[in-house]
Amino acid sequence: MEESHPLSFSRKAVLIEAFNTIAAKMSPQRFLSTSGFIFLCDEAGQLVRHQEMSLSYEVQQNAEMSLDKRNPWYEVTQVDDNLVTSLIHYFGDVEGTSYYLGLKVVGRFSQECLHEYLLGLMVAIEERIELTRSHEILFEITKKIHSSIDVDEVLHSIVSNINGLFPSMQTDLWLSHDSSTTLSFRTFNFDMGTEEISLRAFMEGNVMMVQNEQPSDGHVVRLAAPLRGKQGIYGVLEMYADQQVQITSKDIELITILADTAGNAFENAQLYQQSQKLIQELLLINGMAKQLTKTLNLDEILKYVLDKLLETYEAEYCVILHYLPKEERFVVLASSHPEHIGRSVKNVGELARMTQSREGLIVSDAVLGEALLSSYRSLMGVPLVSGLDVEGAILVTDSRASAFSFDDFKLLEILTQHVNLAIKNASLHKEVERMVITDNLTKLHNRKFLNDRVSISVKQDKQGALILIDIDHFKKVNDTYGHQVGDEILIQVADILMNSVRKSDIAARWGGEELAVYLPGQTLETALEVSERVRSRIEQQTEPRVTVSLGVAAWREDLQEETVESLFYSADIALYEAKRSGRNQFRVAVTS
């Protein structure tokens, strides 16, 4: 016996045998009865349940049929809906699988007549039970699908329920675009061969079914139902079997309803995900904009941007480049790999294309030619543009192919606008600060900055040294060559001075032709070495040649309590002594 629900009906042959067995116990063969009812017997022939009923009008019209007539009783097997509903309700909760459905009626009927009526009634009841069951399943599936706003859960629900309804068939899910699902799915292409039915269903938006007794792919039955939403078709649910499977019009109707329901639910879930993503992107943009305006420190800005981009895109590498157009190359300004900072990057391949077009680019699967990027296959790049000039670029890369979507790229373009503005503001602020503390002509620090740094050093360090420098006969240089040459001499001397000391030392223009350098934490011996190096280089490298006189003063906290004023006074006295002694030499201040 085949089981499809709690009330199991036998196959036709078993039903005929059971009915004949019951009828044979009655006489005559065309029997009379004082009542009419449908009954259930168990395997032992015991009556389990019965339900009084009245025959339909059509059957009564054929009540006098003789045994030798063959009438297609399927035309007269319709019964009153109330009767079928009553029977389903009455017999549907019987537990067990070995019950037989029987019929006893008032009037004279042939066994064949009664059997055909009973068989038709059984089919009607089965169809109604299956229809009720289908509606219940459809309701539960629809409720479950629409209760979820998660794309992954929706797709899982679709496939699992289809498999449950049609266990003899296999199911493939086709999607028209990438989806954030863990479920296996296939994507469309326009050279699909045996999968053409799915492409047709997707293109035409209709359910397609083909049956082939000798298919090339082994699939005897194939059915494709499009996942239709209000705004478009998002994929196809394809079902197939390697043997003949009876698919009724009601099955196709049910599959169509499920596919449409799933398409709408999928669309809603996609729209929800897109709206949530948009909200997250807006929050990210707003958060970054606020954070970037909190500081004008360029290093802090660059670090924050790198960390945020790596977090947002879950990328493997991120770099911010500064462009040097005259040299046709980039320099790494900041990188998620700090060891790359300062490295040179050739303006070739994708980078050259970006600088020429001044537009961003996204590479999904390529071999990137630049050495710094050679280990990555996916790249998003957006140039940092000022007016018509490219000043740099932001690159986000990953070794996976197709690691970034077009939406990711558009978000990076928006973020880069804010980053570009923040970098410009920080650079401008840094330039203003530099101008405030820098002499415009020599590019050395100015006198105020020198005083402030010496003041801090005297309070914090244990020792230090100050060198005051004066260009010998500078008035004569101006009178002989003119003030323009005099300015060039000042610039030459300043360059020599900056190249003769450490980055931690403070070189400054003291005033006029006087320069100074402070050596924090250094001894008098070191100051004397620096003084001689500066003196000799200036004498050898300036053009026209000039010389300098130098005064050196040093301090140690264990020898005397120094002040800024006293330190400068001591160095100035030593400088005066060097000039008085013939110039082009240095003198050391006498300590008390």
XYZ file of C-alpha atoms in Angstrom:
592
model
C 0.000 0.000 0.000
C 1.043 3.579 -0.627
C 0.817 6.066 2.216
C 0.159 9.743 1.604
C -1.773 10.805 4.734
C -3.181 9.304 7.974
C -6.162 7.778 6.091
C -4.541 5.370 3.655
C -6.494 4.143 0.630
C -5.578 0.894 -1.097
C -4.731 0.489 -4.730
C -7.587 -0.229 -7.144
C -7.033 -4.010 -7.246
C -7.002 -4.311 -3.460
C -10.124 -2.185 -3.232
C -11.962 -4.340 -5.782
C -11.020 -7.502 -3.915
C -12.068 -6.043 -0.579
C -15.380 -4.811 -1.938
C -16.128 -8.119 -3.709
C -15.358 -10.032 -0.519
C -17.851 -7.944 1.446
C -20.500 -8.019 -1.312
C -20.155 -11.808 -1.782
C -21.416 -12.330 1.750
C -24.659 -10.650 0.769
C -27.441 -12.038 -1.375
C -28.646 -11.552 -3.921
C -25.629 -10.206 -5.857
C -27.715 -7.163 -6.646
C -28.479 -6.437 -3.008
C -30.998 -4.323 -1.185
C -30.412 -2.387 1.966
C -32.602 -0.361 4.230
C -29.989 2.326 4.629
C -27.026 3.864 2.850
C -23.623 4.544 4.386
C -19.886 4.660 3.788
C -17.897 2.461 6.123
C -14.344 1.595 7.165
C -13.269 -1.999 7.805
C -10.029 -3.204 9.279
C -8.078 -6.143 7.856
C -10.168 -8.585 9.911
C -13.368 -7.250 8.317
C -14.537 -5.554 11.480
C -16.451 -2.330 11.084
C -14.401 0.575 12.430
C -16.491 3.602 11.498
C -19.363 4.489 9.218
C -21.064 7.613 7.982
C -24.601 7.890 6.636
C -24.806 9.420 3.190
C -27.063 9.981 0.183
C -26.023 9.289 -3.380
C -25.588 12.074 -5.863
C -28.331 12.636 -8.443
C -26.142 11.385 -11.295
C -25.589 7.989 -9.699
C -29.285 7.518 -8.986
C -30.045 7.995 -12.686
C -27.889 4.909 -13.390
C -29.257 2.772 -10.587
C -30.804 0.181 -12.878
C -27.649 -0.593 -14.859
C -27.140 -4.266 -15.585
C -23.862 -6.117 -15.095
C -23.099 -6.421 -18.794
C -23.065 -2.684 -19.421
C -19.795 -0.734 -19.344
C -20.453 2.880 -18.480
C -17.558 5.308 -17.807
C -18.490 6.012 -14.206
C -15.787 8.648 -13.844
C -18.345 10.986 -15.347
C -20.734 10.373 -12.485
C -18.388 10.113 -9.513
C -19.010 13.650 -8.353
C -20.513 13.880 -4.898
C -21.862 16.663 -2.820
C -19.084 18.852 -1.334
C -20.637 18.666 2.085
C -20.449 14.882 1.968
C -16.751 14.846 1.019
C -15.964 17.422 3.706
C -17.898 15.353 6.222
C -16.088 12.163 5.236
C -12.682 13.809 5.459
C -13.535 15.146 8.892
C -14.992 11.817 10.013
C -12.342 9.428 8.666
C -9.307 11.692 8.438
C -8.108 11.200 12.013
C -8.235 7.398 12.002
C -4.864 6.048 13.064
C -3.362 3.210 11.100
C -2.696 2.363 7.472
C -4.647 -0.862 6.750
C -8.260 0.275 6.577
C -10.562 -0.352 3.601
C -13.228 2.011 2.385
C -16.612 0.379 1.618
C -20.093 1.430 0.449
C -23.619 0.231 1.256
C -26.628 1.856 -0.387
C -30.394 1.740 -0.725
C -31.587 0.421 -4.092
C -30.518 -2.080 -6.757
C -26.972 -1.611 -8.036
C -24.428 -3.819 -9.725
C -21.172 -4.534 -7.909
C -19.341 -2.794 -10.708
C -21.569 0.209 -10.344
C -20.980 0.399 -6.636
C -17.252 -0.176 -7.062
C -16.885 2.573 -9.621
C -18.828 4.972 -7.483
C -16.719 4.040 -4.472
C -13.504 4.446 -6.444
C -14.580 7.871 -7.693
C -15.565 8.884 -4.193
C -12.190 7.732 -2.929
C -10.412 9.825 -5.567
C -12.548 12.845 -4.683
C -11.721 12.441 -1.012
C -8.019 11.953 -1.737
C -7.931 15.029 -3.956
C -9.710 17.090 -1.352
C -7.350 15.880 1.369
C -4.345 16.588 -0.860
C -5.727 20.012 -1.743
C -6.330 20.791 1.908
C -2.881 19.529 2.754
C -1.350 21.601 -0.069
C -3.116 24.708 1.167
C -1.929 24.051 4.702
C 1.636 23.514 3.479
C 1.458 26.598 1.278
C 0.165 28.639 4.183
C 2.926 27.411 6.499
C 5.626 27.963 3.880
C 4.312 31.423 3.018
C 4.099 32.353 6.676
C 7.625 31.122 7.299
C 9.062 32.827 4.217
C 7.410 36.161 4.896
C 8.345 36.063 8.568
C 12.012 36.264 7.595
C 13.942 39.235 6.267
C 17.116 37.229 5.889
C 17.965 36.266 2.289
C 19.836 33.163 3.363
C 16.930 31.913 5.486
C 14.402 32.617 2.718
C 16.382 30.621 0.140
C 16.912 27.731 2.554
C 13.175 27.659 3.303
C 12.256 27.625 -0.394
C 14.526 24.721 -1.307
C 13.865 22.589 1.780
C 10.070 22.848 1.441
C 10.131 22.081 -2.286
C 12.263 19.024 -1.550
C 9.778 17.987 1.118
C 6.798 18.298 -1.240
C 8.493 16.543 -4.150
C 11.008 14.078 -2.648
C 11.410 12.146 -5.913
C 12.861 15.215 -7.646
C 16.106 17.114 -7.176
C 16.270 20.874 -6.953
C 18.734 23.446 -8.267
C 18.623 27.124 -7.390
C 19.612 29.654 -10.045
C 20.191 33.285 -9.110
C 20.613 36.197 -11.483
C 23.151 37.970 -9.274
C 25.373 37.448 -6.279
C 23.554 36.835 -3.027
C 24.804 36.615 0.535
C 23.633 33.024 0.977
C 25.472 29.952 2.213
C 23.191 27.808 0.038
C 24.711 26.416 -3.127
C 23.361 28.119 -6.231
C 24.142 28.432 -9.922
C 24.493 31.571 -12.022
C 23.166 32.182 -15.521
C 25.231 32.425 -18.659
C 24.191 32.596 -22.270
C 25.806 29.331 -23.347
C 23.949 26.996 -21.031
C 23.312 23.964 -23.253
C 21.096 21.483 -21.402
C 20.168 24.149 -18.835
C 18.354 26.155 -21.492
C 14.965 25.582 -19.824
C 16.080 27.602 -16.785
C 17.312 30.445 -18.948
C 14.023 30.436 -20.886
C 12.022 30.475 -17.657
C 14.118 33.390 -16.424
C 13.923 35.358 -19.680
C 10.209 34.738 -20.310
C 9.056 34.787 -16.687
C 6.940 31.626 -17.087
C 7.034 28.091 -15.691
C 8.633 25.691 -18.174
C 8.490 21.882 -18.193
C 9.987 19.317 -20.562
C 9.800 15.505 -20.570
C 12.206 13.420 -22.589
C 12.374 9.641 -22.452
C 16.003 9.583 -23.670
C 17.604 12.835 -22.517
C 21.306 13.502 -23.086
C 21.795 14.605 -19.488
C 19.791 11.756 -17.942
C 17.044 14.030 -16.634
C 13.735 12.626 -17.879
C 11.657 15.418 -16.349
C 12.740 19.043 -15.967
C 10.660 21.892 -14.555
C 11.792 25.498 -14.096
C 9.780 28.079 -12.143
C 10.954 31.738 -12.080
C 11.319 33.526 -8.733
C 9.236 36.576 -9.617
C 9.013 39.717 -7.533
C 7.260 43.003 -8.129
C 10.406 44.645 -9.483
C 11.856 41.802 -11.489
C 12.881 38.152 -11.672
C 15.623 37.151 -9.261
C 16.281 33.569 -10.253
C 14.778 30.192 -11.131
C 13.848 27.130 -9.115
C 14.692 24.120 -11.303
C 13.403 20.632 -10.479
C 14.417 17.482 -12.305
C 14.150 13.697 -12.054
C 15.961 10.816 -13.746
C 12.738 8.800 -14.108
C 9.168 9.530 -15.069
C 7.330 11.495 -12.399
C 3.672 12.399 -12.644
C 3.336 16.164 -12.255
C -0.263 17.291 -12.310
C -1.618 20.710 -13.176
C -2.278 21.214 -9.470
C 1.402 20.445 -8.748
C 2.477 23.051 -11.290
C 0.015 25.518 -9.817
C 1.415 24.872 -6.342
C 5.035 25.199 -7.539
C 4.164 28.446 -9.336
C 2.547 29.900 -6.219
C 5.536 28.851 -4.105
C 8.019 30.308 -6.599
C 6.104 33.603 -6.781
C 5.793 33.749 -3.012
C 9.493 33.013 -2.705
C 10.319 35.644 -5.353
C 8.404 38.333 -3.469
C 9.917 37.280 -0.159
C 13.380 37.207 -1.688
C 12.808 40.677 -3.118
C 11.647 41.985 0.262
C 14.629 40.423 1.979
C 16.976 41.915 -0.615
C 15.382 45.340 -0.237
C 15.653 45.074 3.532
C 19.301 44.087 3.317
C 19.964 46.931 0.899
C 18.238 49.421 3.190
C 20.182 48.130 6.179
C 23.395 48.332 4.197
C 22.542 51.859 3.116
C 21.881 52.835 6.730
C 25.209 51.325 7.776
C 26.987 53.151 4.967
C 25.393 56.463 5.951
C 26.364 55.868 9.579
C 29.904 55.010 8.457
C 30.154 58.135 6.278
C 28.739 60.330 9.034
C 30.994 58.762 11.660
C 34.103 59.143 9.520
C 33.235 62.738 8.644
C 32.842 63.600 12.336
C 36.017 61.795 13.336
C 38.066 63.372 10.553
C 37.043 66.856 11.666
C 38.120 66.212 15.259
C 41.826 66.408 14.493
C 44.174 68.256 12.173
C 47.025 65.879 12.851
C 47.824 64.270 9.507
C 49.343 61.107 11.001
C 46.261 60.524 13.146
C 43.985 61.039 10.150
C 45.905 58.619 7.956
C 45.970 55.904 10.633
C 42.246 56.285 11.314
C 41.413 56.075 7.600
C 43.501 52.932 7.080
C 41.992 51.177 10.100
C 38.452 52.095 9.054
C 38.884 50.956 5.454
C 40.373 47.615 6.487
C 37.509 47.089 8.934
C 34.791 48.145 6.468
C 35.927 46.020 3.523
C 37.639 43.203 5.449
C 40.478 43.705 2.992
C 44.024 42.403 3.238
C 45.844 45.593 2.315
C 45.208 49.329 2.171
C 47.576 52.117 1.133
C 47.428 55.901 0.685
C 49.752 57.250 -2.002
C 51.152 60.714 -2.743
C 51.651 61.466 -6.429
C 54.781 63.115 -7.855
C 53.731 64.065 -11.411
C 57.160 65.315 -12.572
C 58.713 61.981 -11.629
C 55.720 59.905 -12.826
C 55.590 57.909 -9.614
C 53.783 57.608 -6.302
C 55.227 57.574 -2.801
C 53.588 55.589 0.000
C 52.215 58.136 2.446
C 50.537 55.613 4.757
C 50.074 51.854 4.609
C 48.536 48.989 6.583
C 52.053 47.543 6.259
C 54.097 50.311 7.958
C 57.330 49.070 6.394
C 56.037 50.262 3.012
C 55.886 53.922 4.064
C 58.202 55.988 1.869
C 58.474 53.352 -0.857
C 58.218 54.401 -4.468
C 55.394 53.029 -6.635
C 55.593 53.283 -10.409
C 52.742 54.998 -12.219
C 52.002 52.060 -14.517
C 49.084 49.792 -15.411
C 45.926 50.435 -13.440
C 47.509 53.353 -11.538
C 48.426 55.096 -14.802
C 44.914 54.556 -16.121
C 43.515 56.109 -12.939
C 45.803 59.167 -12.987
C 45.099 59.802 -16.651
C 41.316 59.579 -16.331
C 41.203 61.087 -12.811
C 38.517 58.490 -12.076
C 38.404 55.525 -9.727
C 38.649 51.924 -10.847
C 37.722 48.447 -9.644
C 39.583 45.313 -10.740
C 37.884 41.992 -9.968
C 40.405 39.442 -11.217
C 43.712 40.581 -12.667
C 47.461 40.282 -12.266
C 48.548 43.710 -11.033
C 51.905 44.679 -12.527
C 53.207 47.020 -9.832
C 55.560 45.208 -7.436
C 53.835 46.533 -4.318
C 50.503 45.140 -5.541
C 51.677 41.993 -7.337
C 50.267 39.551 -4.754
C 46.708 40.896 -5.067
C 43.976 40.077 -7.617
C 41.196 42.425 -6.525
C 41.702 46.189 -6.320
C 39.656 49.302 -5.713
C 41.370 52.628 -6.312
C 40.135 56.208 -6.055
C 42.370 59.218 -6.896
C 42.826 62.171 -4.546
C 42.048 65.061 -6.881
C 42.520 68.790 -6.420
C 41.012 70.741 -9.285
C 42.385 69.055 -12.395
C 45.442 67.591 -10.665
C 45.826 64.126 -9.165
C 47.652 64.496 -5.852
C 47.447 60.917 -4.662
C 45.283 57.816 -4.417
C 43.675 55.419 -1.963
C 43.962 51.715 -2.817
C 42.179 48.767 -1.169
C 43.309 45.311 -2.322
C 42.766 41.611 -1.648
C 44.277 38.367 -2.924
C 40.812 36.889 -3.556
C 39.217 37.350 -6.959
C 36.036 39.481 -7.026
C 36.523 40.443 -3.391
C 34.747 43.782 -3.812
C 31.349 44.675 -5.233
C 30.385 47.728 -7.232
C 28.538 49.014 -4.143
C 31.809 48.724 -2.191
C 33.521 50.797 -4.864
C 30.845 53.524 -4.842
C 31.110 53.728 -1.047
C 34.902 54.097 -1.318
C 34.420 56.999 -3.742
C 32.213 58.789 -1.198
C 34.600 58.081 1.684
C 37.563 59.280 -0.366
C 35.928 62.691 -0.817
C 35.837 63.135 2.961
C 39.346 61.733 3.365
C 40.687 64.019 0.649
C 39.162 67.054 2.367
C 40.551 65.979 5.758
C 44.042 65.447 4.314
C 43.939 68.866 2.648
C 42.815 70.539 5.869
C 45.509 68.753 7.873
C 48.174 69.586 5.280
C 47.057 73.210 5.186
C 47.111 73.388 8.962
C 50.555 71.826 9.008
C 51.738 74.327 6.415
C 50.334 77.238 8.436
C 52.061 75.912 11.533
C 55.275 75.545 9.577
C 54.983 79.105 8.298
C 54.411 80.386 11.821
C 57.590 78.741 13.101
C 59.675 78.980 9.902
C 61.708 81.741 8.320
C 60.276 82.328 4.863
C 63.626 82.874 3.126
C 65.921 80.216 4.610
C 63.218 77.659 5.604
C 64.943 77.400 8.964
C 62.954 77.724 12.171
C 62.417 81.267 13.382
C 63.776 82.895 16.535
C 60.586 82.381 18.593
C 60.489 78.662 17.895
C 64.175 78.356 18.843
C 63.594 80.224 22.105
C 60.615 78.015 22.969
C 62.475 74.770 22.298
C 65.573 75.865 24.247
C 63.314 76.853 27.132
C 61.718 73.372 27.161
C 65.120 71.672 26.934
C 66.574 73.641 29.828
C 63.698 72.429 32.014
C 63.630 68.781 30.856
C 67.109 67.745 29.648
C 70.255 67.222 31.652
C 72.511 69.100 29.228
C 72.615 70.883 25.880
C 74.616 73.232 23.641
C 73.903 76.363 21.620
C 75.847 77.593 18.571
C 75.389 81.125 17.242
C 76.620 81.722 13.663
C 77.306 85.018 11.905
C 78.238 85.392 8.211
C 81.457 87.364 8.010
C 81.377 90.699 6.171
C 77.814 90.059 4.982
C 77.235 93.806 4.378
C 80.168 93.767 1.966
C 78.570 90.842 0.093
C 75.347 92.810 -0.306
C 77.201 95.934 -1.389
C 79.359 94.016 -3.875
C 76.873 91.547 -5.378
C 73.507 93.033 -4.450
C 70.813 91.955 -2.016
C 69.565 89.165 -4.298
C 72.933 87.431 -4.153
C 72.987 88.139 -0.441
C 69.698 86.258 -0.065
C 71.116 83.366 -2.102
C 74.126 83.247 0.232
C 71.781 83.072 3.231
C 69.913 80.182 1.590
C 73.165 78.329 0.828
C 74.403 78.711 4.383
C 71.017 77.570 5.754
C 71.056 74.443 3.546
C 74.594 73.576 4.685
C 73.564 74.066 8.303
C 70.498 71.773 7.990
C 72.588 69.077 6.304
C 75.255 69.263 9.028
C 73.042 68.544 12.063
C 70.598 65.848 13.159
C 66.836 66.029 12.589
C 66.380 66.344 16.347
C 68.591 69.451 16.434
C 66.962 72.877 15.955
C 68.463 75.036 13.221
C 67.078 78.595 13.116
C 67.557 82.071 11.695
C 68.433 84.286 14.657
C 68.087 87.523 12.712
C 69.637 89.205 9.651
C 72.769 87.276 8.718
C 72.889 85.505 12.106
C 71.881 81.837 12.379
C 71.767 79.432 15.299
C 71.553 75.754 16.088
C 70.620 74.162 19.405
C 71.755 70.613 20.241
C 69.443 69.216 22.948
C 71.059 66.658 25.247
C 74.511 67.086 23.644
C 77.878 67.798 25.269
C 80.266 70.671 24.607
C 82.598 68.298 22.753
C 79.830 67.391 20.280
C 79.003 71.088 19.820
C 82.635 71.823 18.941
C 82.654 69.044 16.323
C 79.452 70.385 14.771
C 80.845 73.943 14.806
C 83.965 72.970 12.913
C 81.984 70.888 10.411
C 79.628 73.797 9.717
C 82.486 76.322 9.450
C 84.559 74.272 7.012
C 81.609 73.271 4.788
C 80.425 76.855 4.474
C 83.909 78.023 3.554
C 84.234 75.297 0.887
C 80.696 75.067 -0.559
C 79.350 78.624 -0.829
C 79.437 80.565 -4.093
C 80.472 83.325 -3.949
C 82.581 82.052 -1.068
C 81.880 83.341 2.424
C 83.068 82.414 5.899
C 81.325 82.374 9.271
C 82.196 83.031 12.890
C 80.647 80.873 15.618
C 80.079 81.199 19.344
C 79.456 78.057 21.418
C 77.853 77.791 24.854
C 77.018 74.577 26.687
C 75.280 73.765 29.967
C 74.939 70.869 32.408
C 72.461 70.726 35.223
C 75.122 69.499 37.676
C 77.395 72.506 36.975
C 75.076 75.474 36.898
C 71.414 76.396 36.748
C 70.994 77.717 33.239
C 68.328 80.014 31.812
C 67.486 80.701 28.195
C 68.656 84.284 28.506
C 71.985 83.407 30.118
C 72.685 80.656 27.553
C 72.110 82.999 24.612
C 74.136 85.739 26.332
C 77.091 83.352 26.792
C 76.980 82.193 23.151
C 76.727 85.786 21.938
C 79.822 86.791 23.952
C 81.719 83.819 22.445
C 80.597 84.824 18.935
C 81.846 88.388 19.516
C 85.200 86.959 20.615
C 85.461 84.833 17.421
C 84.820 87.880 15.223
C 87.233 90.034 17.225
C 89.909 87.334 16.858
C 89.834 87.408 13.066
C 86.587 85.649 12.004
C 86.196 82.281 10.211
C 86.577 80.472 13.549
C 84.621 79.474 16.660
C 85.042 80.352 20.308
C 83.635 78.744 23.446
C 81.931 80.703 26.178
C 83.827 80.801 29.434
C 81.828 79.053 32.210
C 81.709 80.650 35.619
